[in-house]
Short mmCIF file of N, CA and C in Angstrom, two decimals:
data_model
loop_
_atom_site.label_atom_id
_atom_site.label_comp_id
_atom_site.label_asym_id
_atom_site.label_seq_id
_atom_site.Cartn_x
_atom_site.Cartn_y
_atom_site.Cartn_z
N MET A 1282 83.40 -45.89 -82.84
CA MET A 1282 82.02 -44.95 -82.86
C MET A 1282 82.21 -44.20 -84.23
N GLN A 1283 80.87 -43.94 -84.40
CA GLN A 1283 80.99 -42.71 -85.20
C GLN A 1283 81.45 -41.10 -84.46
N GLN A 1284 82.63 -40.36 -85.63
CA GLN A 1284 83.27 -40.05 -84.95
C GLN A 1284 82.49 -38.45 -85.15
N GLU A 1285 81.58 -38.04 -86.65
CA GLU A 1285 80.68 -36.95 -85.75
C GLU A 1285 79.57 -37.01 -84.97
N VAL A 1286 79.30 -38.03 -84.62
CA VAL A 1286 78.68 -38.17 -83.44
C VAL A 1286 78.65 -37.01 -82.30
N VAL A 1287 80.21 -37.91 -81.85
CA VAL A 1287 81.56 -37.76 -80.35
C VAL A 1287 82.39 -35.95 -80.50
N LEU A 1288 81.77 -35.31 -81.89
CA LEU A 1288 81.83 -34.27 -82.63
C LEU A 1288 80.77 -33.43 -81.64
N ALA A 1289 79.56 -33.26 -82.86
CA ALA A 1289 78.03 -33.77 -82.38
C ALA A 1289 77.59 -33.38 -80.29
N MET A 1290 78.20 -34.55 -79.93
CA MET A 1290 78.04 -34.64 -78.57
C MET A 1290 78.96 -33.53 -77.51
N LEU A 1291 79.69 -32.97 -78.19
CA LEU A 1291 80.53 -31.56 -77.94
C LEU A 1291 80.04 -30.44 -78.26
N ALA A 1292 79.40 -29.93 -79.30
CA ALA A 1292 78.99 -28.89 -79.80
C ALA A 1292 78.25 -27.90 -78.82
N LYS A 1293 77.45 -28.88 -77.98
CA LYS A 1293 76.98 -27.76 -76.80
C LYS A 1293 77.78 -27.16 -76.00
N GLU A 1294 79.11 -27.37 -75.71
CA GLU A 1294 79.92 -27.60 -73.96
C GLU A 1294 81.19 -28.42 -74.14
N PRO A 1295 81.98 -27.71 -74.27
CA PRO A 1295 83.34 -28.90 -73.70
C PRO A 1295 82.94 -29.86 -72.04
N SER A 1296 83.41 -30.94 -72.74
CA SER A 1296 83.65 -32.05 -71.63
C SER A 1296 84.36 -32.73 -71.52
N HIS A 1297 84.22 -33.83 -70.24
CA HIS A 1297 84.97 -34.47 -69.69
C HIS A 1297 84.81 -35.83 -71.14
N GLY A 1298 85.16 -36.64 -71.01
CA GLY A 1298 84.93 -38.01 -71.67
C GLY A 1298 84.45 -38.17 -70.96
N TYR A 1299 84.11 -38.83 -69.33
CA TYR A 1299 83.55 -39.50 -69.00
C TYR A 1299 82.06 -38.86 -68.63
N GLU A 1300 81.70 -37.77 -69.03
CA GLU A 1300 80.65 -36.29 -69.20
C GLU A 1300 79.86 -36.68 -70.91
N LEU A 1301 81.12 -36.71 -71.76
CA LEU A 1301 80.51 -37.62 -72.83
C LEU A 1301 80.19 -38.87 -73.13
N ARG A 1302 80.48 -39.57 -72.67
CA ARG A 1302 79.97 -40.38 -72.77
C ARG A 1302 78.95 -40.83 -71.94
N ALA A 1303 78.53 -40.57 -71.32
CA ALA A 1303 76.92 -40.86 -69.98
C ALA A 1303 76.10 -39.74 -71.02
N ARG A 1304 76.63 -38.29 -71.93
CA ARG A 1304 74.99 -37.94 -72.43
C ARG A 1304 75.23 -38.95 -73.75
N LEU A 1305 75.90 -40.03 -74.19
CA LEU A 1305 75.75 -40.34 -75.23
C LEU A 1305 75.16 -41.87 -74.35
N ARG A 1306 75.41 -42.56 -73.81
CA ARG A 1306 74.71 -43.55 -72.82
C ARG A 1306 73.31 -42.77 -72.78
N ASP A 1307 73.12 -41.28 -72.25
CA ASP A 1307 71.50 -41.06 -72.03
C ASP A 1307 70.55 -40.61 -73.21
N ALA A 1308 71.46 -40.89 -74.18
CA ALA A 1308 70.63 -40.64 -75.07
C ALA A 1308 70.18 -42.06 -75.90
N LEU A 1309 71.22 -42.39 -76.03
CA LEU A 1309 71.13 -44.02 -76.86
C LEU A 1309 69.93 -45.11 -76.14
N GLY A 1310 70.07 -44.63 -73.77
CA GLY A 1310 68.66 -45.33 -73.35
C GLY A 1310 69.49 -46.58 -73.19
N PRO A 1311 68.66 -47.78 -73.95
CA PRO A 1311 69.40 -49.25 -73.56
C PRO A 1311 70.72 -49.82 -74.36
N LEU A 1312 70.19 -49.06 -75.70
CA LEU A 1312 70.88 -48.91 -76.99
C LEU A 1312 72.70 -48.49 -76.50
N GLY A 1313 72.73 -47.41 -75.92
CA GLY A 1313 73.91 -47.24 -74.93
C GLY A 1313 75.21 -47.97 -73.87
N GLU A 1314 74.12 -48.50 -73.03
CA GLU A 1314 74.90 -49.50 -72.43
C GLU A 1314 75.69 -50.56 -72.53
N ALA A 1315 76.04 -50.97 -73.63
CA ALA A 1315 76.82 -51.60 -73.88
C ALA A 1315 77.76 -51.06 -74.67
N MET A 1316 78.18 -49.43 -75.40
CA MET A 1316 79.41 -48.57 -75.22
C MET A 1316 80.12 -48.64 -74.11
N ASN A 1317 81.01 -49.41 -74.83
CA ASN A 1317 82.30 -49.28 -74.60
C ASN A 1317 83.33 -48.04 -74.74
N ALA A 1318 83.79 -48.00 -72.67
CA ALA A 1318 84.69 -46.47 -72.66
C ALA A 1318 85.64 -46.11 -73.57
N GLY A 1319 86.30 -47.41 -73.31
CA GLY A 1319 87.12 -47.63 -74.15
C GLY A 1319 87.26 -47.17 -75.78
N GLN A 1320 86.18 -47.31 -76.37
CA GLN A 1320 85.99 -46.91 -76.91
C GLN A 1320 85.68 -45.22 -77.36
N VAL A 1321 85.44 -44.47 -76.33
CA VAL A 1321 85.28 -42.96 -76.29
C VAL A 1321 86.49 -42.08 -76.73
N TYR A 1322 87.24 -42.73 -75.85
CA TYR A 1322 88.51 -42.21 -75.35
C TYR A 1322 88.96 -42.44 -76.94
N VAL A 1323 89.26 -43.97 -77.75
CA VAL A 1323 90.01 -43.87 -79.00
C VAL A 1323 89.84 -42.81 -80.20
N THR A 1324 87.90 -42.33 -79.95
CA THR A 1324 88.02 -41.57 -81.41
C THR A 1324 87.65 -40.01 -80.97
N LEU A 1325 88.12 -40.10 -80.00
CA LEU A 1325 88.07 -38.85 -78.85
C LEU A 1325 89.82 -38.06 -79.18
N THR A 1326 91.01 -39.44 -79.51
CA THR A 1326 92.31 -39.17 -78.79
C THR A 1326 92.26 -38.33 -80.41
N ARG A 1327 91.67 -39.56 -81.81
CA ARG A 1327 91.54 -39.63 -82.44
C ARG A 1327 91.53 -37.89 -83.97
N LEU A 1328 90.21 -37.76 -82.54
CA LEU A 1328 90.24 -36.69 -83.29
C LEU A 1328 91.24 -35.07 -82.73
N GLU A 1329 91.16 -35.57 -81.95
CA GLU A 1329 92.42 -34.62 -81.40
C GLU A 1329 93.58 -34.31 -82.28
N ARG A 1330 93.97 -35.25 -82.79
CA ARG A 1330 95.41 -35.57 -84.12
C ARG A 1330 94.50 -35.36 -84.76
N ALA A 1331 93.53 -35.19 -85.62
CA ALA A 1331 93.43 -34.65 -86.90
C ALA A 1331 92.57 -33.42 -87.14
N GLY A 1332 93.18 -32.46 -85.64
CA GLY A 1332 92.54 -31.15 -85.49
C GLY A 1332 91.11 -30.87 -85.16
N LEU A 1333 90.07 -31.92 -85.13
CA LEU A 1333 89.34 -31.18 -84.94
C LEU A 1333 88.27 -31.10 -83.63
N LEU A 1334 89.29 -31.64 -82.40
CA LEU A 1334 89.46 -30.97 -81.46
C LEU A 1334 90.24 -30.62 -80.58
N THR A 1335 90.43 -29.84 -79.65
CA THR A 1335 91.03 -29.47 -78.53
C THR A 1335 91.29 -30.61 -77.17
N ALA A 1336 92.23 -31.36 -76.37
CA ALA A 1336 92.11 -31.39 -74.86
C ALA A 1336 92.80 -30.75 -74.22
N GLU A 1337 91.97 -29.79 -73.39
CA GLU A 1337 93.15 -28.93 -71.98
C GLU A 1337 92.73 -30.32 -70.65
N ARG A 1338 94.23 -30.07 -69.71
CA ARG A 1338 93.87 -30.75 -69.05
C ARG A 1338 93.26 -29.93 -67.90
N SER A 1339 92.49 -31.15 -67.27
CA SER A 1339 91.57 -30.00 -66.16
C SER A 1339 92.58 -29.35 -64.71
N ALA A 1340 91.47 -28.64 -64.05
CA ALA A 1340 92.48 -28.05 -63.28
C ALA A 1340 92.98 -28.72 -61.99
N ASP A 1341 92.47 -30.49 -61.92
CA ASP A 1341 93.44 -30.56 -61.05
C ASP A 1341 94.77 -31.65 -61.43
N GLY A 1342 95.12 -30.56 -63.24
CA GLY A 1342 96.44 -30.92 -63.60
C GLY A 1342 96.97 -32.14 -63.60
N ALA A 1343 95.55 -33.37 -63.19
CA ALA A 1343 95.97 -34.57 -63.89
C ALA A 1343 96.14 -35.06 -65.05
N ASP A 1344 96.59 -35.82 -65.84
CA ASP A 1344 97.66 -36.30 -67.45
C ASP A 1344 96.54 -37.14 -67.68
N ARG A 1345 95.26 -37.75 -67.23
CA ARG A 1345 94.88 -38.35 -67.77
C ARG A 1345 94.02 -38.43 -68.54
N ALA A 1346 93.23 -39.24 -69.55
CA ALA A 1346 91.92 -39.18 -70.39
C ALA A 1346 91.32 -38.95 -69.88
N ASP A 1347 90.84 -39.55 -68.96
CA ASP A 1347 89.01 -39.04 -68.24
C ASP A 1347 89.38 -37.81 -67.53
N ARG A 1348 90.52 -37.36 -67.63
CA ARG A 1348 90.44 -35.61 -66.96
C ARG A 1348 90.89 -34.42 -67.49
N LYS A 1349 91.01 -34.70 -69.43
CA LYS A 1349 91.28 -33.53 -69.73
C LYS A 1349 89.48 -33.42 -70.79
N VAL A 1350 89.07 -32.05 -70.96
CA VAL A 1350 88.00 -31.40 -71.57
C VAL A 1350 88.19 -30.93 -72.29
N TYR A 1351 87.70 -32.06 -73.58
CA TYR A 1351 87.48 -31.79 -74.92
C TYR A 1351 86.69 -30.81 -75.70
N ALA A 1352 87.41 -29.83 -76.54
CA ALA A 1352 86.05 -29.24 -77.44
C ALA A 1352 86.64 -28.86 -78.15
N LEU A 1353 85.68 -28.81 -79.21
CA LEU A 1353 86.18 -28.71 -80.77
C LEU A 1353 86.76 -27.24 -81.16
N THR A 1354 87.19 -27.25 -82.39
CA THR A 1354 88.03 -26.34 -82.83
C THR A 1354 87.30 -25.63 -83.76
N PRO A 1355 87.53 -25.07 -84.84
CA PRO A 1355 86.85 -24.25 -85.90
C PRO A 1355 86.65 -25.49 -86.97
N ASP A 1356 87.06 -26.20 -87.02
CA ASP A 1356 87.40 -27.56 -88.08
C ASP A 1356 86.78 -28.49 -87.32
N GLY A 1357 85.94 -28.74 -86.33
CA GLY A 1357 85.33 -29.36 -85.44
C GLY A 1357 84.20 -29.06 -86.02
N GLN A 1358 83.49 -28.18 -85.20
CA GLN A 1358 82.53 -27.56 -85.88
C GLN A 1358 82.03 -27.24 -86.88
N GLN A 1359 82.74 -27.37 -87.81
CA GLN A 1359 82.54 -27.18 -89.33
C GLN A 1359 81.96 -28.94 -89.93
N ARG A 1360 83.19 -29.38 -89.59
CA ARG A 1360 82.67 -31.35 -89.48
C ARG A 1360 81.27 -31.11 -89.27
N VAL A 1361 81.17 -30.32 -88.06
CA VAL A 1361 79.21 -30.83 -87.18
C VAL A 1361 78.51 -30.24 -88.24
N ALA A 1362 79.12 -29.04 -88.71
CA ALA A 1362 77.46 -28.50 -89.51
C ALA A 1362 77.42 -29.60 -90.29
N ALA A 1363 78.65 -29.92 -91.07
CA ALA A 1363 78.52 -30.83 -92.44
C ALA A 1363 77.79 -31.98 -92.06
N TRP A 1364 77.90 -32.49 -91.12
CA TRP A 1364 77.32 -33.78 -90.47
C TRP A 1364 75.63 -33.29 -90.06
N ILE A 1365 75.38 -32.82 -89.59
CA ILE A 1365 74.04 -31.91 -89.33
C ILE A 1365 73.31 -32.07 -90.89
N ALA A 1366 73.82 -31.48 -91.27
CA ALA A 1366 73.02 -30.91 -93.20
C ALA A 1366 73.39 -31.69 -93.66
N GLU A 1367 74.32 -33.40 -93.56
CA GLU A 1367 74.02 -34.24 -94.66
C GLU A 1367 72.88 -35.20 -94.63
N THR A 1368 72.15 -35.18 -96.08
CA THR A 1368 70.95 -36.34 -96.09
C THR A 1368 71.55 -38.04 -96.60
N SER A 1369 72.91 -38.55 -96.30
CA SER A 1369 73.18 -39.76 -96.98
C SER A 1369 72.02 -40.72 -96.36
N TRP A 1370 70.95 -41.49 -96.60
CA TRP A 1370 70.32 -42.86 -96.34
C TRP A 1370 70.12 -43.78 -96.97
N PRO A 1371 70.47 -45.16 -96.49
CA PRO A 1371 70.17 -45.24 -95.32
C PRO A 1371 72.15 -45.11 -94.40
N LYS A 1372 72.35 -44.62 -94.98
CA LYS A 1372 73.93 -44.82 -94.78
C LYS A 1372 74.07 -44.93 -92.87
N PRO A 1373 72.87 -43.99 -92.23
CA PRO A 1373 73.42 -43.43 -90.99
C PRO A 1373 72.50 -45.11 -90.94
N ASP A 1374 72.89 -45.24 -89.03
CA ASP A 1374 71.76 -46.00 -88.75
C ASP A 1374 70.87 -45.28 -87.80
N LEU A 1375 69.66 -45.55 -87.21
CA LEU A 1375 68.78 -45.23 -87.30
C LEU A 1375 69.35 -43.98 -85.59
N ALA A 1376 70.63 -45.16 -84.74
CA ALA A 1376 70.79 -44.28 -83.50
C ALA A 1376 71.23 -43.32 -84.01
N GLU A 1377 72.26 -42.91 -84.70
CA GLU A 1377 72.98 -41.93 -85.33
C GLU A 1377 72.11 -41.18 -85.60
N PHE A 1378 71.01 -41.62 -86.47
CA PHE A 1378 69.80 -39.65 -86.65
C PHE A 1378 69.38 -39.83 -85.77
N HIS A 1379 68.74 -40.42 -85.12
CA HIS A 1379 68.35 -39.99 -83.39
C HIS A 1379 69.56 -39.21 -82.88
N LEU A 1380 71.11 -39.96 -82.45
CA LEU A 1380 72.35 -38.81 -81.82
C LEU A 1380 71.95 -37.43 -82.85
N LYS A 1381 72.09 -37.15 -84.30
CA LYS A 1381 71.92 -36.29 -84.55
C LYS A 1381 70.38 -35.73 -84.63
N LEU A 1382 69.53 -35.56 -84.23
CA LEU A 1382 68.62 -34.75 -83.77
C LEU A 1382 68.36 -34.39 -82.26
N ILE A 1383 69.55 -35.43 -81.25
CA ILE A 1383 69.90 -34.79 -79.69
C ILE A 1383 70.52 -33.86 -80.01
N ALA A 1384 72.26 -34.40 -80.80
CA ALA A 1384 73.20 -33.42 -80.46
C ALA A 1384 72.56 -31.33 -80.76
N ALA A 1385 71.75 -31.71 -82.40
CA ALA A 1385 71.39 -30.89 -82.83
C ALA A 1385 70.25 -29.91 -82.06
N ALA A 1386 69.67 -30.67 -81.16
CA ALA A 1386 68.15 -29.80 -80.65
C ALA A 1386 69.27 -28.91 -79.06
N ALA A 1387 70.38 -29.56 -78.89
CA ALA A 1387 71.04 -29.68 -77.38
C ALA A 1387 71.90 -28.64 -77.86
N ALA A 1388 72.49 -28.44 -78.73
CA ALA A 1388 73.52 -27.27 -79.14
C ALA A 1388 72.97 -26.07 -79.78
N GLY A 1389 71.64 -26.41 -79.78
CA GLY A 1389 71.04 -25.14 -81.01
C GLY A 1389 71.76 -25.06 -82.33
N LEU A 1390 72.53 -26.48 -82.72
CA LEU A 1390 72.65 -25.85 -84.16
C LEU A 1390 71.82 -26.20 -85.13
N ALA A 1391 70.76 -26.51 -84.79
CA ALA A 1391 69.83 -27.02 -85.96
C ALA A 1391 68.25 -27.54 -85.22
N ASP A 1392 67.15 -27.23 -86.00
CA ASP A 1392 66.48 -27.34 -85.82
C ASP A 1392 66.10 -29.13 -85.99
N PRO A 1393 65.72 -29.92 -84.80
CA PRO A 1393 65.14 -30.57 -85.37
C PRO A 1393 64.23 -31.27 -86.49
N LEU A 1394 63.08 -30.87 -85.98
CA LEU A 1394 62.15 -31.28 -87.29
C LEU A 1394 62.74 -30.50 -89.01
N ALA A 1395 63.26 -29.52 -88.30
CA ALA A 1395 63.52 -29.29 -90.09
C ALA A 1395 64.48 -30.27 -90.21
N ILE A 1396 65.73 -31.04 -89.86
CA ILE A 1396 66.02 -32.42 -90.11
C ILE A 1396 65.52 -33.03 -90.55
N VAL A 1397 65.25 -33.84 -89.70
CA VAL A 1397 63.52 -34.30 -90.29
C VAL A 1397 62.74 -34.34 -91.93
N ASP A 1398 62.46 -33.06 -91.85
CA ASP A 1398 61.99 -32.34 -93.17
C ASP A 1398 62.77 -32.79 -94.10
N THR A 1399 64.09 -32.65 -93.82
CA THR A 1399 64.91 -32.66 -95.10
C THR A 1399 65.21 -34.48 -95.63
N GLN A 1400 65.32 -34.79 -94.64
CA GLN A 1400 65.63 -35.98 -94.27
C GLN A 1400 64.38 -36.74 -95.07
N ARG A 1401 62.97 -36.37 -94.75
CA ARG A 1401 62.37 -36.60 -95.86
C ARG A 1401 62.00 -36.59 -97.34
N ARG A 1402 62.05 -35.62 -97.38
CA ARG A 1402 62.46 -34.65 -98.61
C ARG A 1402 63.30 -35.79 -99.70
N GLU A 1403 64.44 -36.17 -98.75
CA GLU A 1403 65.26 -37.23 -99.42
C GLU A 1403 64.82 -38.35 -100.11
N LEU A 1404 63.44 -38.71 -98.62
CA LEU A 1404 63.74 -40.20 -98.43
C LEU A 1404 62.18 -40.43 -99.51
N LEU A 1405 61.86 -39.17 -99.68
CA LEU A 1405 60.27 -39.40 -100.80
C LEU A 1405 61.12 -39.43 -102.73
N ARG A 1406 62.21 -38.52 -102.50
CA ARG A 1406 62.80 -38.76 -103.84
C ARG A 1406 63.33 -40.08 -104.17
N ARG A 1407 63.73 -40.50 -103.26
CA ARG A 1407 64.47 -42.54 -103.61
C ARG A 1407 63.33 -42.81 -103.42
N LEU A 1408 62.12 -42.79 -103.80
CA LEU A 1408 61.33 -43.28 -102.74
C LEU A 1408 60.68 -43.91 -104.25
N ARG A 1409 60.41 -42.65 -104.85
CA ARG A 1409 60.24 -42.87 -105.85
C ARG A 1409 60.76 -42.49 -107.36
N ASP A 1410 62.25 -42.53 -107.14
CA ASP A 1410 63.26 -43.54 -107.90
C ASP A 1410 63.05 -44.53 -108.44
N ALA A 1411 63.21 -45.12 -106.71
CA ALA A 1411 62.64 -46.83 -106.64
C ALA A 1411 61.38 -47.52 -107.44
N GLN A 1412 61.03 -46.91 -106.63
CA GLN A 1412 58.95 -47.12 -107.12
C GLN A 1412 59.05 -47.32 -108.84
N ARG A 1413 59.66 -46.40 -110.01
CA ARG A 1413 59.29 -46.33 -110.82
C ARG A 1413 60.74 -47.04 -111.62
N ALA A 1414 61.76 -46.87 -110.80
CA ALA A 1414 62.55 -48.47 -111.16
C ALA A 1414 62.19 -49.72 -111.01
N ALA A 1415 61.44 -49.67 -110.50
CA ALA A 1415 60.89 -51.05 -110.06
C ALA A 1415 59.47 -51.50 -110.90
N MET A 1416 59.01 -50.09 -111.01
CA MET A 1416 58.16 -50.56 -113.04
C MET A 1416 58.27 -50.84 -113.91
N ALA A 1417 59.76 -50.46 -114.39
CA ALA A 1417 60.34 -51.05 -115.51
C ALA A 1417 60.72 -52.03 -115.50
N GLU A 1418 60.39 -53.17 -114.40
CA GLU A 1418 61.73 -54.33 -114.83
C GLU A 1418 60.34 -55.45 -114.35
N PRO A 1419 60.77 -56.12 -115.63
CA PRO A 1419 59.40 -57.83 -115.62
C PRO A 1419 59.52 -57.98 -114.43
N GLU A 1420 58.04 -58.70 -113.77
CA GLU A 1420 57.47 -58.99 -112.64
C GLU A 1420 58.14 -60.23 -112.14
N HIS A 1421 58.78 -60.70 -112.16
CA HIS A 1421 59.33 -62.10 -111.21
C HIS A 1421 61.10 -61.37 -111.12
N SER A 1422 61.47 -60.58 -112.07
CA SER A 1422 63.45 -60.50 -112.08
C SER A 1422 64.19 -60.41 -110.79
N ALA A 1423 64.73 -61.26 -110.39
CA ALA A 1423 65.91 -60.37 -109.43
C ALA A 1423 66.19 -58.81 -108.73
N ALA A 1424 65.87 -59.09 -109.69
CA ALA A 1424 66.24 -56.80 -109.57
C ALA A 1424 64.72 -56.59 -108.95
N ALA A 1425 63.40 -56.41 -109.95
CA ALA A 1425 62.37 -56.57 -109.25
C ALA A 1425 62.51 -57.12 -107.45
N LEU A 1426 62.60 -57.66 -106.81
CA LEU A 1426 63.28 -58.24 -106.02
C LEU A 1426 63.12 -57.56 -104.82
N LEU A 1427 64.68 -57.03 -105.59
CA LEU A 1427 65.92 -55.88 -105.37
C LEU A 1427 65.06 -54.94 -104.82
N LEU A 1428 64.24 -54.17 -105.82
CA LEU A 1428 63.98 -52.67 -105.65
C LEU A 1428 62.17 -52.89 -105.22
N GLU A 1429 61.82 -53.87 -105.28
CA GLU A 1429 60.67 -54.08 -103.91
C GLU A 1429 61.38 -54.08 -102.66
N GLY A 1430 62.79 -54.72 -102.19
CA GLY A 1430 62.83 -54.42 -100.99
C GLY A 1430 63.12 -53.16 -100.30
N VAL A 1431 64.08 -52.00 -100.83
CA VAL A 1431 64.49 -50.71 -101.66
C VAL A 1431 63.21 -50.18 -101.02
N VAL A 1432 62.81 -50.78 -102.06
CA VAL A 1432 60.48 -49.91 -101.69
C VAL A 1432 60.54 -49.49 -100.29
N LEU A 1433 60.68 -50.89 -100.21
CA LEU A 1433 59.97 -51.57 -98.73
C LEU A 1433 60.37 -51.16 -97.52
N ARG A 1434 61.67 -50.84 -97.47
CA ARG A 1434 62.94 -50.36 -96.23
C ARG A 1434 62.50 -48.75 -96.06
N LEU A 1435 62.54 -47.78 -97.97
CA LEU A 1435 61.79 -46.50 -97.45
C LEU A 1435 60.96 -46.46 -97.15
N GLN A 1436 60.04 -47.26 -97.47
CA GLN A 1436 58.52 -47.08 -96.76
C GLN A 1436 58.94 -47.16 -95.26
N ALA A 1437 59.31 -47.57 -94.81
CA ALA A 1437 59.58 -47.94 -93.33
C ALA A 1437 60.15 -46.80 -93.25
N ASP A 1438 61.64 -46.15 -93.45
CA ASP A 1438 62.16 -45.14 -92.81
C ASP A 1438 60.82 -43.84 -92.42
N LEU A 1439 60.25 -43.48 -93.71
CA LEU A 1439 59.64 -42.39 -94.32
C LEU A 1439 58.50 -42.41 -93.33
N ARG A 1440 58.10 -43.89 -92.90
CA ARG A 1440 56.96 -44.53 -91.01
C ARG A 1440 57.83 -43.48 -89.62
N TRP A 1441 58.95 -44.29 -89.44
CA TRP A 1441 59.92 -44.13 -88.66
C TRP A 1441 60.02 -41.96 -88.60
N LEU A 1442 60.10 -41.46 -89.47
CA LEU A 1442 60.59 -40.42 -89.59
C LEU A 1442 58.86 -39.59 -88.85
N GLU A 1443 58.02 -40.14 -88.94
CA GLU A 1443 56.75 -39.60 -88.48
C GLU A 1443 56.94 -39.48 -87.48
N ALA A 1444 57.74 -40.69 -87.02
CA ALA A 1444 56.93 -40.76 -85.07
C ALA A 1444 58.17 -39.94 -84.58
N CYS A 1445 59.00 -39.33 -85.60
CA CYS A 1445 60.61 -38.59 -85.11
C CYS A 1445 59.80 -36.82 -84.79
N GLU A 1446 58.76 -36.82 -86.80
CA GLU A 1446 58.20 -35.46 -86.32
C GLU A 1446 57.30 -35.75 -85.58
N ARG A 1447 56.61 -36.36 -84.63
CA ARG A 1447 55.94 -35.92 -83.92
C ARG A 1447 56.68 -36.10 -82.30
N THR A 1448 57.54 -36.63 -82.15
CA THR A 1448 58.19 -36.89 -81.05
C THR A 1448 58.66 -35.06 -80.57
N TRP A 1449 59.68 -34.70 -81.51
CA TRP A 1449 59.63 -33.16 -81.34
C TRP A 1449 59.03 -32.25 -81.51
N THR A 1450 57.93 -32.27 -82.21
CA THR A 1450 56.36 -31.61 -81.63
C THR A 1450 56.42 -31.43 -80.91
N HIS A 1451 55.90 -32.82 -80.25
CA HIS A 1451 55.59 -33.00 -78.46
C HIS A 1451 56.61 -32.04 -78.10
N ARG A 1452 58.17 -32.14 -77.53
CA ARG A 1452 58.97 -31.51 -77.14
C ARG A 1452 59.01 -29.79 -76.94
N ARG A 1453 58.53 -29.97 -78.99
CA ARG A 1453 58.31 -28.47 -78.56
C ARG A 1453 57.41 -27.33 -77.89
N SER A 1454 56.27 -28.14 -78.59
CA SER A 1454 55.29 -28.16 -76.94
C SER A 1454 55.09 -27.35 -75.79
N GLY A 1455 56.47 -28.57 -75.27
CA GLY A 1455 56.31 -28.69 -73.54
C GLY A 1455 55.08 -29.70 -73.36
N SER A 1456 53.91 -30.74 -74.27
CA SER A 1456 53.24 -30.94 -73.85
C SER A 1456 53.84 -32.33 -73.54
#
């Protein structure tokens, strides 16, 4: 599980591990059903060891992992802010980018539409570069085929960002 996703889901408020897992499942819909609960707790433990979050025992005093309340440390908050601002593509898969938008909106970290716009600008820059490189290649070269694939992928990703923009605009307007 992507550590930044777990951190971002904690940005809104401290949570028990099972609450965090439920929020991830809700945000991912059917894609979240296959999520292994153990994976969430392993990630939480790694993040705690790295000093990115703290774990406090629940009021009932139990020391079980599912009874701890996890919260971001200042270093964890900085890591989330850096992740939200990141525009690398296609490194984040669609689910990760979707969770970035959900977490940013839920915790008030950033405007999802601004994230989409920033990502769009980056993809348009990459598309322009890929198209220029493709035009410079001989028509039937192996590199031309690869560059055509890159261009098609970027165009598809841009269409998906348009869908993201429509959805978040609709959510903002409350319609």
